[in-house]
PDB file of C-alpha atoms in Angstrom:
ATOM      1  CA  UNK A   1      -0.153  10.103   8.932  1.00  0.00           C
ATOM      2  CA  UNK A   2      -0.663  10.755   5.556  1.00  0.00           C
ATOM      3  CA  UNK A   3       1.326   8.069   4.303  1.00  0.00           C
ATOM      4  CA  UNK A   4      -1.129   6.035   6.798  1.00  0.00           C
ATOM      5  CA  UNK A   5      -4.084   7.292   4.835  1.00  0.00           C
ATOM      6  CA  UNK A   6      -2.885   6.487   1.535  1.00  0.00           C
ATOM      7  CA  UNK A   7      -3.671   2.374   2.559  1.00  0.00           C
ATOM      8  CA  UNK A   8      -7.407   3.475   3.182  1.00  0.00           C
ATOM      9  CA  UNK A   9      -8.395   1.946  -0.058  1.00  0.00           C
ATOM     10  CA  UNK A  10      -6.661  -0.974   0.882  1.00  0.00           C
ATOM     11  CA  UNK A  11      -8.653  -1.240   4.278  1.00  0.00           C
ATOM     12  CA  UNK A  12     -12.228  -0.168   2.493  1.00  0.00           C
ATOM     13  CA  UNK A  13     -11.234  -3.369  -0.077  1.00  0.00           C
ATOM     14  CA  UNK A  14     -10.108  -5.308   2.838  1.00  0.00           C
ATOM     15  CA  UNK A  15     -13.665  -4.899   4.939  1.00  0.00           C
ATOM     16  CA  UNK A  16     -16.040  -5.428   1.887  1.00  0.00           C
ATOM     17  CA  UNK A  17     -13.605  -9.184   0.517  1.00  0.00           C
ATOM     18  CA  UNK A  18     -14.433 -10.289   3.864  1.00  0.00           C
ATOM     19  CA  UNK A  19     -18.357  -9.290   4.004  1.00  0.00           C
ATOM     20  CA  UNK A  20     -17.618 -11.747   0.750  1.00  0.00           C
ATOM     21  CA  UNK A  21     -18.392  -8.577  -1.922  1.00  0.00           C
ATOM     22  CA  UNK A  22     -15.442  -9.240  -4.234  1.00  0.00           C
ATOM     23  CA  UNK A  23     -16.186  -6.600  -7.166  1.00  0.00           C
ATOM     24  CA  UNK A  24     -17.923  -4.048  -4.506  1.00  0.00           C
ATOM     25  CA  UNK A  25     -14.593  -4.086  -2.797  1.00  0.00           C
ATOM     26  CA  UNK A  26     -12.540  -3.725  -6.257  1.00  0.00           C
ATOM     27  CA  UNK A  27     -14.995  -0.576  -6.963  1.00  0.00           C
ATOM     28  CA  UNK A  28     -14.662   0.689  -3.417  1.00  0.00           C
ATOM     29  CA  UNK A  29     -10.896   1.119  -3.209  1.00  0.00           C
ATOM     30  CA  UNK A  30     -10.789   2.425  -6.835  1.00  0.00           C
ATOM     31  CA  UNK A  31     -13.429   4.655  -5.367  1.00  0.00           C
ATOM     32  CA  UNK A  32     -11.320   5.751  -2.121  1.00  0.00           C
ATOM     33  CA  UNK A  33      -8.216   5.950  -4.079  1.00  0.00           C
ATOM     34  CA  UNK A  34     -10.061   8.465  -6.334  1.00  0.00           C
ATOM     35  CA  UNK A  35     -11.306  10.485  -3.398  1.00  0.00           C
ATOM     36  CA  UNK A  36      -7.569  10.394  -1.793  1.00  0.00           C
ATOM     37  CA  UNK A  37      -6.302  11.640  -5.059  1.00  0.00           C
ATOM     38  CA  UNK A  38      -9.161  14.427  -5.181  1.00  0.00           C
ATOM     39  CA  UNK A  39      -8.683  15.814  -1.779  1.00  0.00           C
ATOM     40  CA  UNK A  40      -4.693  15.990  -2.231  1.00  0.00           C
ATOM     41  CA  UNK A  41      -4.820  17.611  -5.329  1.00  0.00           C
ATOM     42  CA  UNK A  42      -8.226  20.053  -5.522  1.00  0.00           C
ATOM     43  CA  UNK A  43      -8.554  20.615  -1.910  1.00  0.00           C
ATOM     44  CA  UNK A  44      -4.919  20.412   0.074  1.00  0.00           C
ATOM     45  CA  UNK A  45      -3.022  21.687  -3.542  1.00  0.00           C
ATOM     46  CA  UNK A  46      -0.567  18.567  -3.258  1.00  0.00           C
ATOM     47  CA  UNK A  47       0.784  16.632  -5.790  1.00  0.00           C
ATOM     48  CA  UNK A  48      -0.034  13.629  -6.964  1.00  0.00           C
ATOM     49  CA  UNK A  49       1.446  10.229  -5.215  1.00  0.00           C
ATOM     50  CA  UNK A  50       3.130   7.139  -6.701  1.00  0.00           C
ATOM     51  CA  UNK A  51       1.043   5.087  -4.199  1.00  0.00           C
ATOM     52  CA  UNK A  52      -2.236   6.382  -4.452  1.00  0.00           C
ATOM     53  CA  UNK A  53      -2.136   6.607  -8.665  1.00  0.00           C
ATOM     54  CA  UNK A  54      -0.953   3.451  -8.434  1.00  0.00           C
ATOM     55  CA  UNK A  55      -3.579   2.413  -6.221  1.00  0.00           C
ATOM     56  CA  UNK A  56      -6.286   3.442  -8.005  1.00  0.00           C
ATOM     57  CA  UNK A  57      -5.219   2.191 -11.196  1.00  0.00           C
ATOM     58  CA  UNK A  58      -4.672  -1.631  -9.836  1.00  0.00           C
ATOM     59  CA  UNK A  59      -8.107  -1.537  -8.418  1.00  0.00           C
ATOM     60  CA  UNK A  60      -9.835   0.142 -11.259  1.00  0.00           C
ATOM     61  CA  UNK A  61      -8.712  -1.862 -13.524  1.00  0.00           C
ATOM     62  CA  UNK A  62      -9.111  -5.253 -11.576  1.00  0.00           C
ATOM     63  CA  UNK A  63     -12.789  -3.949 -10.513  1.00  0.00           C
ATOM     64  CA  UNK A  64     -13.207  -3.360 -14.648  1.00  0.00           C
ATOM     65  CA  UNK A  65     -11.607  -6.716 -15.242  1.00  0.00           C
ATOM     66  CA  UNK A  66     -14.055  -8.331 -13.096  1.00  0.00           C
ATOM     67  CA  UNK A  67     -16.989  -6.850 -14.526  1.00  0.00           C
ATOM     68  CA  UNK A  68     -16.108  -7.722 -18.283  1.00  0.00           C
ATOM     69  CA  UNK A  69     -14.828 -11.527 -17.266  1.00  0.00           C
ATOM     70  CA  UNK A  70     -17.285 -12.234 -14.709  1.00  0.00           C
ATOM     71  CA  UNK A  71     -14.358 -13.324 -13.381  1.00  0.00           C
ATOM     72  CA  UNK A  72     -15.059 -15.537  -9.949  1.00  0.00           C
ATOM     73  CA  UNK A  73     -12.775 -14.425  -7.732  1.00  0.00           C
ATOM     74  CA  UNK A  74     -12.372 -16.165  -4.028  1.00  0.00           C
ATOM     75  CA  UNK A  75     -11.031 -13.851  -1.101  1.00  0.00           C
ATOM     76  CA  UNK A  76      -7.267 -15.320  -1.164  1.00  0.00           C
ATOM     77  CA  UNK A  77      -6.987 -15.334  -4.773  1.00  0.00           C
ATOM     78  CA  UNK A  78      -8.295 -11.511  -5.112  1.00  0.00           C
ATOM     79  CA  UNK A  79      -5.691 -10.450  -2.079  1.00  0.00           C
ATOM     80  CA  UNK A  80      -2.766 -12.166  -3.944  1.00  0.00           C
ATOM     81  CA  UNK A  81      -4.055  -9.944  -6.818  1.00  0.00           C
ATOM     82  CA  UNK A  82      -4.341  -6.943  -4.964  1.00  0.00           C
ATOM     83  CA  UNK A  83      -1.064  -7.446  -2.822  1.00  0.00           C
ATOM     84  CA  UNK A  84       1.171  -8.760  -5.555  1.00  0.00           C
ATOM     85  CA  UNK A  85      -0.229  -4.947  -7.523  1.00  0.00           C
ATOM     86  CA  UNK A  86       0.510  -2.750  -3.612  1.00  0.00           C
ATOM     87  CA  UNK A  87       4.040  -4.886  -3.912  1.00  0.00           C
ATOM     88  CA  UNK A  88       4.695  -3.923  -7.472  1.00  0.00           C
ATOM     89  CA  UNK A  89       3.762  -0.361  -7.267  1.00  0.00           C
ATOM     90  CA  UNK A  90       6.233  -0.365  -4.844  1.00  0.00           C
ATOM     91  CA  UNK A  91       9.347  -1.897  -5.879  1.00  0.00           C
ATOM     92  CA  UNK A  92       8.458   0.082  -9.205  1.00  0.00           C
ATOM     93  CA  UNK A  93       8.861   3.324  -7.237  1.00  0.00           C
ATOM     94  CA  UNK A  94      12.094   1.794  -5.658  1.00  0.00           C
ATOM     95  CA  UNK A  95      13.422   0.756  -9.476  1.00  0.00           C
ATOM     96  CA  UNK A  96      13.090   4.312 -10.816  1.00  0.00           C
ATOM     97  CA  UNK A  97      14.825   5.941  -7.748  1.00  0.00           C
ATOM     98  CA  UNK A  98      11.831   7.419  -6.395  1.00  0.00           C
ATOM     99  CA  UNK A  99      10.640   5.764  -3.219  1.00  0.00           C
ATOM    100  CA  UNK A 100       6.888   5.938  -2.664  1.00  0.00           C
ATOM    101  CA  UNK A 101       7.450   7.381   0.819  1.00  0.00           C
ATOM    102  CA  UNK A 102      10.014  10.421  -0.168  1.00  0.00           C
ATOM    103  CA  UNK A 103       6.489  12.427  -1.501  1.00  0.00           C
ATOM    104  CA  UNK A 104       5.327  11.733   2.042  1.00  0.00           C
ATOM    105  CA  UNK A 105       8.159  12.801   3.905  1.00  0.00           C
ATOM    106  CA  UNK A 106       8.853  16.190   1.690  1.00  0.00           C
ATOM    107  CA  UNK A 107       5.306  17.394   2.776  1.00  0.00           C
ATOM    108  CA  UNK A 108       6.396  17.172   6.256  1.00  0.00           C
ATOM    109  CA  UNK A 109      10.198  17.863   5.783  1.00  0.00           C
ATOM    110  CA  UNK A 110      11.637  21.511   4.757  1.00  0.00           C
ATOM    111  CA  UNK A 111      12.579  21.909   1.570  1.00  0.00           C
ATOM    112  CA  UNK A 112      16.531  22.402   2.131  1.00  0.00           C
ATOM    113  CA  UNK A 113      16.395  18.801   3.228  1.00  0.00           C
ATOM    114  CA  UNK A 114      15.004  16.723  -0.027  1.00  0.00           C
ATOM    115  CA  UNK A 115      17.699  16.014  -1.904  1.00  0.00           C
ATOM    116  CA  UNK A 116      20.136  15.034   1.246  1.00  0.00           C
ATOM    117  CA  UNK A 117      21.758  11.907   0.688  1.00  0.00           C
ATOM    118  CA  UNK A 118      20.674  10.782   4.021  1.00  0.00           C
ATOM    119  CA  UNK A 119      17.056  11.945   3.919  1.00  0.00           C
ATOM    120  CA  UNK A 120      17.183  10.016   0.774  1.00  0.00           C
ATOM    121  CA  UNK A 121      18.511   6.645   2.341  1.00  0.00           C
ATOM    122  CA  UNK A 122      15.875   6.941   4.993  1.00  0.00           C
ATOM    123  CA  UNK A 123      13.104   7.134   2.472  1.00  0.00           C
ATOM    124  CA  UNK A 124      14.964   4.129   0.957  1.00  0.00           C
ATOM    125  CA  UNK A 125      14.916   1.996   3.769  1.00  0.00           C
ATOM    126  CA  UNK A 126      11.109   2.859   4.794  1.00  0.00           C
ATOM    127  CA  UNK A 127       9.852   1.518   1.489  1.00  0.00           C
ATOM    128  CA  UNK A 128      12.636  -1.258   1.078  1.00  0.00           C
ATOM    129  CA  UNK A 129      10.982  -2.333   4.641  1.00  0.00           C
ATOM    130  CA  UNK A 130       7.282  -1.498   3.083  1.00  0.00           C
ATOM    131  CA  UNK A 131       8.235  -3.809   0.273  1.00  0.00           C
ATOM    132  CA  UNK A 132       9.097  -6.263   2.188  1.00  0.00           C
ATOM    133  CA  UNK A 133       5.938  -6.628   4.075  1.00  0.00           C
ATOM    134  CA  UNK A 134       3.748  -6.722   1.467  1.00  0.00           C
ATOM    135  CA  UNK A 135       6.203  -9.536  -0.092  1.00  0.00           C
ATOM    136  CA  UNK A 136       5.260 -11.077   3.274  1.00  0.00           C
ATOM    137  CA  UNK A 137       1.584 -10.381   2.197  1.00  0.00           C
ATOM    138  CA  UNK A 138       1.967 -12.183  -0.958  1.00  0.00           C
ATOM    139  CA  UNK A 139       3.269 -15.164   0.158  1.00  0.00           C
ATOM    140  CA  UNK A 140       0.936 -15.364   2.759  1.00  0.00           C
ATOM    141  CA  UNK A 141      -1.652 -14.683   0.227  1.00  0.00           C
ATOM    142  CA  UNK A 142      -0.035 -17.532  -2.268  1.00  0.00           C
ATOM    143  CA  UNK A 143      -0.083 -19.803   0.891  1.00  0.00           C
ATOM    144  CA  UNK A 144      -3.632 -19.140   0.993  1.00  0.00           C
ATOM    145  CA  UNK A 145      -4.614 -20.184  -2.675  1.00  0.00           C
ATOM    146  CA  UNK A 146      -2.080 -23.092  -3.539  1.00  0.00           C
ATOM    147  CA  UNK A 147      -1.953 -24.690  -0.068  1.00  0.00           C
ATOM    148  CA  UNK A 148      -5.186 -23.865   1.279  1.00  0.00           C
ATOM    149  CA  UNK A 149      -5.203 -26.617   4.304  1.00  0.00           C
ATOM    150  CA  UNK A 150      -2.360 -24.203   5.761  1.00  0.00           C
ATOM    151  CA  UNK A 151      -4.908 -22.699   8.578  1.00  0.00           C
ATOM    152  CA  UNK A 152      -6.144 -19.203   7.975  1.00  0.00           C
ATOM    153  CA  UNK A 153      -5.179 -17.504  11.215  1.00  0.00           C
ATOM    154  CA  UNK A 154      -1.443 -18.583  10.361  1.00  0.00           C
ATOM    155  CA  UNK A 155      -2.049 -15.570   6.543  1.00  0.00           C
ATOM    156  CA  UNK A 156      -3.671 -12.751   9.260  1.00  0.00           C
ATOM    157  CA  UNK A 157      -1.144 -13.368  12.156  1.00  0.00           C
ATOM    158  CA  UNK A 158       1.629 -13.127   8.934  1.00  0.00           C
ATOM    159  CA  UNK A 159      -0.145 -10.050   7.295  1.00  0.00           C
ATOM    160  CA  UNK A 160      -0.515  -8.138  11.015  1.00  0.00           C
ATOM    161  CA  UNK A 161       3.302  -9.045  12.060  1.00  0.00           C
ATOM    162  CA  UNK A 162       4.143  -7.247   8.757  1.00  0.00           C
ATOM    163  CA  UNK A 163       2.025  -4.367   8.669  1.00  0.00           C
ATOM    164  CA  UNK A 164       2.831  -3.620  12.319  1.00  0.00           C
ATOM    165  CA  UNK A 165       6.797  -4.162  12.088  1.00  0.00           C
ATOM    166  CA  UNK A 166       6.529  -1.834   8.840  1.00  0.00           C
ATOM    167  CA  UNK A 167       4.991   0.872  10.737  1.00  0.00           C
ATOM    168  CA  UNK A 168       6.604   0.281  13.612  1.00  0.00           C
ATOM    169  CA  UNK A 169       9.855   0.876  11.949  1.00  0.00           C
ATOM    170  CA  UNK A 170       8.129   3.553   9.874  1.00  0.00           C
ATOM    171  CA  UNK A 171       7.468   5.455  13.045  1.00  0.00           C
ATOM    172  CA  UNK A 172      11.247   4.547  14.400  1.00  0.00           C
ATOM    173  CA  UNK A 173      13.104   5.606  11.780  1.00  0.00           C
ATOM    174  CA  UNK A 174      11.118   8.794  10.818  1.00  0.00           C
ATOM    175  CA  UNK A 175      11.646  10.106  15.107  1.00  0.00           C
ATOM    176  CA  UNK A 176      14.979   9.135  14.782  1.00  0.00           C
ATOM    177  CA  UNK A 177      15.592  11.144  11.469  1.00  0.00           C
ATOM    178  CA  UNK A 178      13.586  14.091  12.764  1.00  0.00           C
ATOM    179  CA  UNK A 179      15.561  13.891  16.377  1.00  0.00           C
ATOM    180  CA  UNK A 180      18.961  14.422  14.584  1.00  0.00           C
ATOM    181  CA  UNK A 181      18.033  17.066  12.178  1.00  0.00           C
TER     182      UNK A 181
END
């Protein structure tokens, strides 16, 4: 759930883009990313998380970006923006060997379990599949801007298919992992 929670800025930005408030939406899920990094650290004494550092640094700085540019940004070019950042924070935590789920899954997992090579290839394959969702995103995203006659509904049935299987397989893999431990 928690690893659920951590894509609230993403929704908050997602809600405002398409009430067509471009830098509100930038400021919003720098704002929400703040919060999330507030209430995990003052008031639940967690640490901080690849994701949601991450998160509010792409947003911050594209909301500051915007502000200083007056940069004109339309919906699909702001989501490639904003997707292509989400896909690069991830395959970042994937290149240093530090998968932006495994901070999830050790607040829910005991302690004697973290550095199991199996627990480890589960986290793996939950953000490999993450990754390759929001790769999904991006392209649909790209679709969007370079070939915009390609018809909307084809970028949101693309971006739910992906967010759904990702969970989906989230959820599947995490049951699975818990039901032989």
């Amino acid at each position: 759930m928690n690893l659920l929670l951590s894509f609230a800025p993403f929704f908050a930005f997602a809600v405002l883009i398409h009430l067509g408030y471009v830098e509100a939406a930038l400021w919003a899920g720098a704002l929400v990313a703040g919060a999330l990094l507030l209430r995990d650290c003052l008031v639940l004494g967690r640490s901080f998380k690849i994701l949601e550092v991450g998160t509010l640094a792409l947003f911050a700085a594209l909301a500051l970006y915007t502000r200083a540019t007056g940069q004109a940004w339309t919906i699909p070019s702001v989501r490639f923006v904003v997707d292509a950042g989400l896909l690069l924070i991830v395959l970042a935590s994937l290149a240093v060997g530090r998968p932006f789920t495994l901070q999830y899954a050790r607040e829910g997992a005991p302690r004697e379990v973290w550095d199991n090579p199996r627990f480890l290839a589960i986290n793996r394959s939950i953000s490999l599949v993450w990754a390759t969702a929001f790769a999904v995103l991006v392209l649909a995203d790209a679709a969007m801007v370079y070939v915009p006659e390609i018809p909307r509904r084809l970028d949101i049935i693309a971006t739910l298919l992906a967010l759904v299987g990702a969970y989906k397989y989230t959820a599947r893999a995490t049951a699975q992992a818990e039901g032989s431990a």
